[in-house]
mmCIF file of N, CA and C in Angstrom:
data_model
loop_
_atom_site.group_PDB
_atom_site.id
_atom_site.type_symbol
_atom_site.label_atom_id
_atom_site.label_comp_id
_atom_site.label_asym_id
_atom_site.label_seq_id
_atom_site.Cartn_x
_atom_site.Cartn_y
_atom_site.Cartn_z
ATOM 1 N N VAL A 292 -106.896 34.424 -37.577
ATOM 2 C CA VAL A 292 -107.979 33.467 -37.770
ATOM 3 C C VAL A 292 -109.306 34.046 -37.296
ATOM 4 N N SER A 293 -109.308 34.790 -36.213
ATOM 5 C CA SER A 293 -110.560 35.316 -35.682
ATOM 6 C C SER A 293 -111.230 36.277 -36.654
ATOM 7 N N ALA A 294 -110.458 36.991 -37.456
ATOM 8 C CA ALA A 294 -111.045 37.894 -38.453
ATOM 9 C C ALA A 294 -111.820 37.110 -39.497
ATOM 10 N N VAL A 295 -111.314 35.944 -39.855
ATOM 11 C CA VAL A 295 -112.007 35.087 -40.829
ATOM 12 C C VAL A 295 -113.338 34.620 -40.253
ATOM 13 N N PHE A 296 -113.342 34.194 -38.987
ATOM 14 C CA PHE A 296 -114.585 33.744 -38.353
ATOM 15 C C PHE A 296 -115.588 34.887 -38.247
ATOM 16 N N LYS A 297 -115.119 36.078 -37.917
ATOM 17 C CA LYS A 297 -116.024 37.223 -37.828
ATOM 18 C C LYS A 297 -116.653 37.522 -39.176
ATOM 19 N N HIS A 298 -115.846 37.421 -40.240
ATOM 20 C CA HIS A 298 -116.369 37.657 -41.591
ATOM 21 C C HIS A 298 -117.466 36.645 -41.922
ATOM 22 N N PHE A 299 -117.193 35.352 -41.692
ATOM 23 C CA PHE A 299 -118.192 34.328 -41.986
ATOM 24 C C PHE A 299 -119.437 34.492 -41.129
ATOM 25 N N LEU A 300 -119.264 34.860 -39.877
ATOM 26 C CA LEU A 300 -120.416 35.057 -39.005
ATOM 27 C C LEU A 300 -121.278 36.200 -39.513
ATOM 28 N N ASN A 301 -120.657 37.274 -39.957
ATOM 29 C CA ASN A 301 -121.415 38.397 -40.521
ATOM 30 C C ASN A 301 -122.142 37.981 -41.791
ATOM 31 N N GLU A 302 -121.499 37.168 -42.612
ATOM 32 C CA GLU A 302 -122.118 36.718 -43.859
ATOM 33 C C GLU A 302 -123.258 35.730 -43.599
ATOM 34 N N LEU A 303 -123.115 34.912 -42.593
ATOM 35 C CA LEU A 303 -124.096 33.854 -42.315
ATOM 36 C C LEU A 303 -125.118 34.245 -41.257
ATOM 37 N N ALA A 304 -124.981 35.432 -40.681
ATOM 38 C CA ALA A 304 -125.896 35.842 -39.613
ATOM 39 C C ALA A 304 -127.328 35.789 -40.106
ATOM 40 N N GLY A 305 -128.180 35.254 -39.296
ATOM 41 C CA GLY A 305 -129.582 35.123 -39.643
ATOM 42 C C GLY A 305 -130.076 33.748 -39.261
ATOM 43 N N THR A 306 -131.226 33.403 -39.746
ATOM 44 C CA THR A 306 -131.825 32.119 -39.405
ATOM 45 C C THR A 306 -131.208 31.006 -40.235
ATOM 46 N N VAL A 307 -130.821 29.939 -39.560
ATOM 47 C CA VAL A 307 -130.252 28.775 -40.227
ATOM 48 C C VAL A 307 -131.014 27.536 -39.771
ATOM 49 N N ALA A 308 -131.016 26.530 -40.627
ATOM 50 C CA ALA A 308 -131.585 25.222 -40.287
ATOM 51 C C ALA A 308 -130.440 24.219 -40.282
ATOM 52 N N VAL A 309 -130.329 23.453 -39.206
ATOM 53 C CA VAL A 309 -129.256 22.478 -39.043
ATOM 54 C C VAL A 309 -129.881 21.096 -38.940
ATOM 55 N N ILE A 310 -129.402 20.172 -39.760
ATOM 56 C CA ILE A 310 -129.819 18.780 -39.653
ATOM 57 C C ILE A 310 -128.715 18.045 -38.899
ATOM 58 N N THR A 311 -129.053 17.458 -37.768
ATOM 59 C CA THR A 311 -128.060 16.753 -36.970
ATOM 60 C C THR A 311 -127.835 15.351 -37.515
ATOM 61 N N SER A 312 -126.774 14.718 -37.052
ATOM 62 C CA SER A 312 -126.436 13.380 -37.533
ATOM 63 C C SER A 312 -127.513 12.349 -37.193
ATOM 64 N N ASP A 313 -128.331 12.621 -36.177
ATOM 65 C CA ASP A 313 -129.425 11.704 -35.840
ATOM 66 C C ASP A 313 -130.745 12.104 -36.497
ATOM 67 N N GLY A 314 -130.710 13.086 -37.418
ATOM 68 C CA GLY A 314 -131.882 13.416 -38.226
ATOM 69 C C GLY A 314 -132.766 14.530 -37.685
ATOM 70 N N ARG A 315 -132.401 15.133 -36.562
ATOM 71 C CA ARG A 315 -133.223 16.217 -36.039
ATOM 72 C C ARG A 315 -132.988 17.493 -36.833
ATOM 73 N N MET A 316 -134.022 18.332 -36.956
ATOM 74 C CA MET A 316 -133.882 19.634 -37.602
ATOM 75 C C MET A 316 -134.029 20.708 -36.539
ATOM 76 N N ILE A 317 -132.970 21.502 -36.390
ATOM 77 C CA ILE A 317 -132.970 22.586 -35.416
ATOM 78 C C ILE A 317 -132.826 23.892 -36.184
ATOM 79 N N VAL A 318 -133.739 24.817 -35.927
ATOM 80 C CA VAL A 318 -133.754 26.105 -36.615
ATOM 81 C C VAL A 318 -133.528 27.195 -35.582
ATOM 82 N N GLY A 319 -132.648 28.145 -35.899
ATOM 83 C CA GLY A 319 -132.385 29.235 -34.974
ATOM 84 C C GLY A 319 -131.516 30.300 -35.612
ATOM 85 N N THR A 320 -131.208 31.322 -34.838
ATOM 86 C CA THR A 320 -130.359 32.411 -35.304
ATOM 87 C C THR A 320 -128.911 32.079 -34.965
ATOM 88 N N LEU A 321 -128.064 32.021 -35.985
ATOM 89 C CA LEU A 321 -126.659 31.699 -35.779
ATOM 90 C C LEU A 321 -125.973 32.847 -35.050
ATOM 91 N N LYS A 322 -125.440 32.549 -33.865
ATOM 92 C CA LYS A 322 -124.747 33.564 -33.069
ATOM 93 C C LYS A 322 -123.244 33.361 -33.058
ATOM 94 N N GLY A 323 -122.788 32.146 -33.334
ATOM 95 C CA GLY A 323 -121.350 31.901 -33.336
ATOM 96 C C GLY A 323 -121.032 30.475 -33.718
ATOM 97 N N PHE A 324 -119.759 30.259 -34.082
ATOM 98 C CA PHE A 324 -119.263 28.926 -34.386
ATOM 99 C C PHE A 324 -117.751 28.939 -34.224
ATOM 100 N N ASP A 325 -117.151 27.762 -34.223
ATOM 101 C CA ASP A 325 -115.698 27.686 -34.122
ATOM 102 C C ASP A 325 -115.157 26.750 -35.189
ATOM 103 N N GLN A 326 -113.835 26.483 -35.131
ATOM 104 C CA GLN A 326 -113.192 25.702 -36.176
ATOM 105 C C GLN A 326 -113.633 24.248 -36.216
ATOM 106 N N THR A 327 -114.247 23.750 -35.160
ATOM 107 C CA THR A 327 -114.763 22.374 -35.175
ATOM 108 C C THR A 327 -116.261 22.340 -35.486
ATOM 109 N N ILE A 328 -116.797 23.449 -35.954
ATOM 110 C CA ILE A 328 -118.188 23.619 -36.367
ATOM 111 C C ILE A 328 -119.170 23.456 -35.218
ATOM 112 N N ASN A 329 -118.729 23.705 -33.972
ATOM 113 C CA ASN A 329 -119.686 23.840 -32.882
ATOM 114 C C ASN A 329 -120.492 25.092 -33.186
ATOM 115 N N LEU A 330 -121.816 25.000 -33.083
ATOM 116 C CA LEU A 330 -122.695 26.113 -33.441
ATOM 117 C C LEU A 330 -123.429 26.629 -32.213
ATOM 118 N N ILE A 331 -123.577 27.936 -32.117
ATOM 119 C CA ILE A 331 -124.397 28.552 -31.079
ATOM 120 C C ILE A 331 -125.614 29.141 -31.779
ATOM 121 N N LEU A 332 -126.787 28.646 -31.421
ATOM 122 C CA LEU A 332 -128.040 29.106 -32.005
ATOM 123 C C LEU A 332 -128.883 29.762 -30.922
ATOM 124 N N ASP A 333 -129.431 30.924 -31.245
ATOM 125 C CA ASP A 333 -130.304 31.615 -30.304
ATOM 126 C C ASP A 333 -131.734 31.552 -30.831
ATOM 127 N N GLU A 334 -132.694 31.667 -29.937
ATOM 128 C CA GLU A 334 -134.117 31.613 -30.290
ATOM 129 C C GLU A 334 -134.395 30.390 -31.169
ATOM 130 N N SER A 335 -133.858 29.255 -30.763
ATOM 131 C CA SER A 335 -133.953 28.059 -31.599
ATOM 132 C C SER A 335 -135.141 27.187 -31.210
ATOM 133 N N HIS A 336 -135.508 26.358 -32.158
ATOM 134 C CA HIS A 336 -136.556 25.368 -31.929
ATOM 135 C C HIS A 336 -136.277 24.151 -32.798
ATOM 136 N N GLU A 337 -136.778 23.020 -32.352
ATOM 137 C CA GLU A 337 -136.656 21.787 -33.122
ATOM 138 C C GLU A 337 -137.967 21.554 -33.850
ATOM 139 N N ARG A 338 -137.862 21.233 -35.120
ATOM 140 C CA ARG A 338 -139.049 20.886 -35.897
ATOM 141 C C ARG A 338 -139.186 19.374 -35.908
ATOM 142 N N VAL A 339 -140.304 18.900 -35.369
ATOM 143 C CA VAL A 339 -140.576 17.467 -35.293
ATOM 144 C C VAL A 339 -141.679 17.165 -36.295
ATOM 145 N N PHE A 340 -141.364 16.314 -37.262
ATOM 146 C CA PHE A 340 -142.301 15.982 -38.324
ATOM 147 C C PHE A 340 -143.027 14.685 -38.009
ATOM 148 N N SER A 341 -144.351 14.705 -38.203
ATOM 149 C CA SER A 341 -145.174 13.532 -37.935
ATOM 150 C C SER A 341 -146.212 13.404 -39.046
ATOM 151 N N SER A 342 -146.399 12.189 -39.529
ATOM 152 C CA SER A 342 -147.394 11.985 -40.589
ATOM 153 C C SER A 342 -148.818 12.160 -40.062
ATOM 154 N N SER A 343 -149.021 11.953 -38.760
ATOM 155 C CA SER A 343 -150.369 12.072 -38.209
ATOM 156 C C SER A 343 -150.663 13.468 -37.650
ATOM 157 N N GLN A 344 -149.634 14.170 -37.152
ATOM 158 C CA GLN A 344 -149.881 15.459 -36.514
ATOM 159 C C GLN A 344 -149.216 16.632 -37.217
ATOM 160 N N GLY A 345 -148.586 16.399 -38.354
ATOM 161 C CA GLY A 345 -147.932 17.490 -39.076
ATOM 162 C C GLY A 345 -146.612 17.872 -38.437
ATOM 163 N N VAL A 346 -146.309 19.152 -38.423
ATOM 164 C CA VAL A 346 -145.038 19.647 -37.890
ATOM 165 C C VAL A 346 -145.265 20.293 -36.526
ATOM 166 N N GLU A 347 -144.520 19.827 -35.538
ATOM 167 C CA GLU A 347 -144.564 20.405 -34.200
ATOM 168 C C GLU A 347 -143.244 21.131 -33.960
ATOM 169 N N GLN A 348 -143.300 22.284 -33.296
ATOM 170 C CA GLN A 348 -142.088 23.023 -32.981
ATOM 171 C C GLN A 348 -141.855 22.996 -31.472
ATOM 172 N N VAL A 349 -140.697 22.463 -31.095
ATOM 173 C CA VAL A 349 -140.322 22.381 -29.693
ATOM 174 C C VAL A 349 -139.321 23.498 -29.417
ATOM 175 N N VAL A 350 -139.673 24.424 -28.532
ATOM 176 C CA VAL A 350 -138.817 25.575 -28.235
ATOM 177 C C VAL A 350 -137.598 25.115 -27.446
ATOM 178 N N LEU A 351 -136.397 25.530 -27.911
ATOM 179 C CA LEU A 351 -135.142 25.180 -27.253
ATOM 180 C C LEU A 351 -134.441 26.395 -26.655
ATOM 181 N N GLY A 352 -134.673 27.578 -27.220
ATOM 182 C CA GLY A 352 -134.005 28.794 -26.740
ATOM 183 C C GLY A 352 -132.565 28.852 -27.217
ATOM 184 N N LEU A 353 -131.655 29.245 -26.331
ATOM 185 C CA LEU A 353 -130.228 29.284 -26.654
ATOM 186 C C LEU A 353 -129.724 27.849 -26.658
ATOM 187 N N TYR A 354 -129.086 27.434 -27.762
ATOM 188 C CA TYR A 354 -128.764 26.017 -27.943
ATOM 189 C C TYR A 354 -127.394 25.883 -28.582
ATOM 190 N N ILE A 355 -126.607 24.927 -28.135
ATOM 191 C CA ILE A 355 -125.303 24.648 -28.716
ATOM 192 C C ILE A 355 -125.358 23.288 -29.393
ATOM 193 N N VAL A 356 -124.953 23.257 -30.655
ATOM 194 C CA VAL A 356 -124.881 22.004 -31.410
ATOM 195 C C VAL A 356 -123.404 21.685 -31.594
ATOM 196 N N ARG A 357 -122.977 20.530 -31.119
ATOM 197 C CA ARG A 357 -121.580 20.126 -31.270
ATOM 198 C C ARG A 357 -121.282 19.835 -32.728
ATOM 199 N N GLY A 358 -120.097 20.200 -33.158
ATOM 200 C CA GLY A 358 -119.707 20.043 -34.552
ATOM 201 C C GLY A 358 -119.771 18.618 -35.063
ATOM 202 N N ASP A 359 -119.495 17.638 -34.199
ATOM 203 C CA ASP A 359 -119.538 16.253 -34.656
ATOM 204 C C ASP A 359 -120.974 15.737 -34.806
ATOM 205 N N ASN A 360 -121.962 16.543 -34.455
ATOM 206 C CA ASN A 360 -123.367 16.168 -34.638
ATOM 207 C C ASN A 360 -124.006 16.828 -35.863
ATOM 208 N N VAL A 361 -123.228 17.642 -36.580
ATOM 209 C CA VAL A 361 -123.771 18.352 -37.744
ATOM 210 C C VAL A 361 -123.535 17.507 -38.977
#
């Protein structure tokens, strides 16, 4: 099973955007994941959209998104 995960990680390596179940958008470099879709994102930030102030980026750094929130 680990060989399959390594293959997918190599294929998906790079910047990804994740929309959480509560509507947040988190962008970062995919560093790892598991069978329950827990994600490890590095150099991540949250994009906060506002009609009055445009898009704000909140720096998160190394961030873990639980699979049940994706």
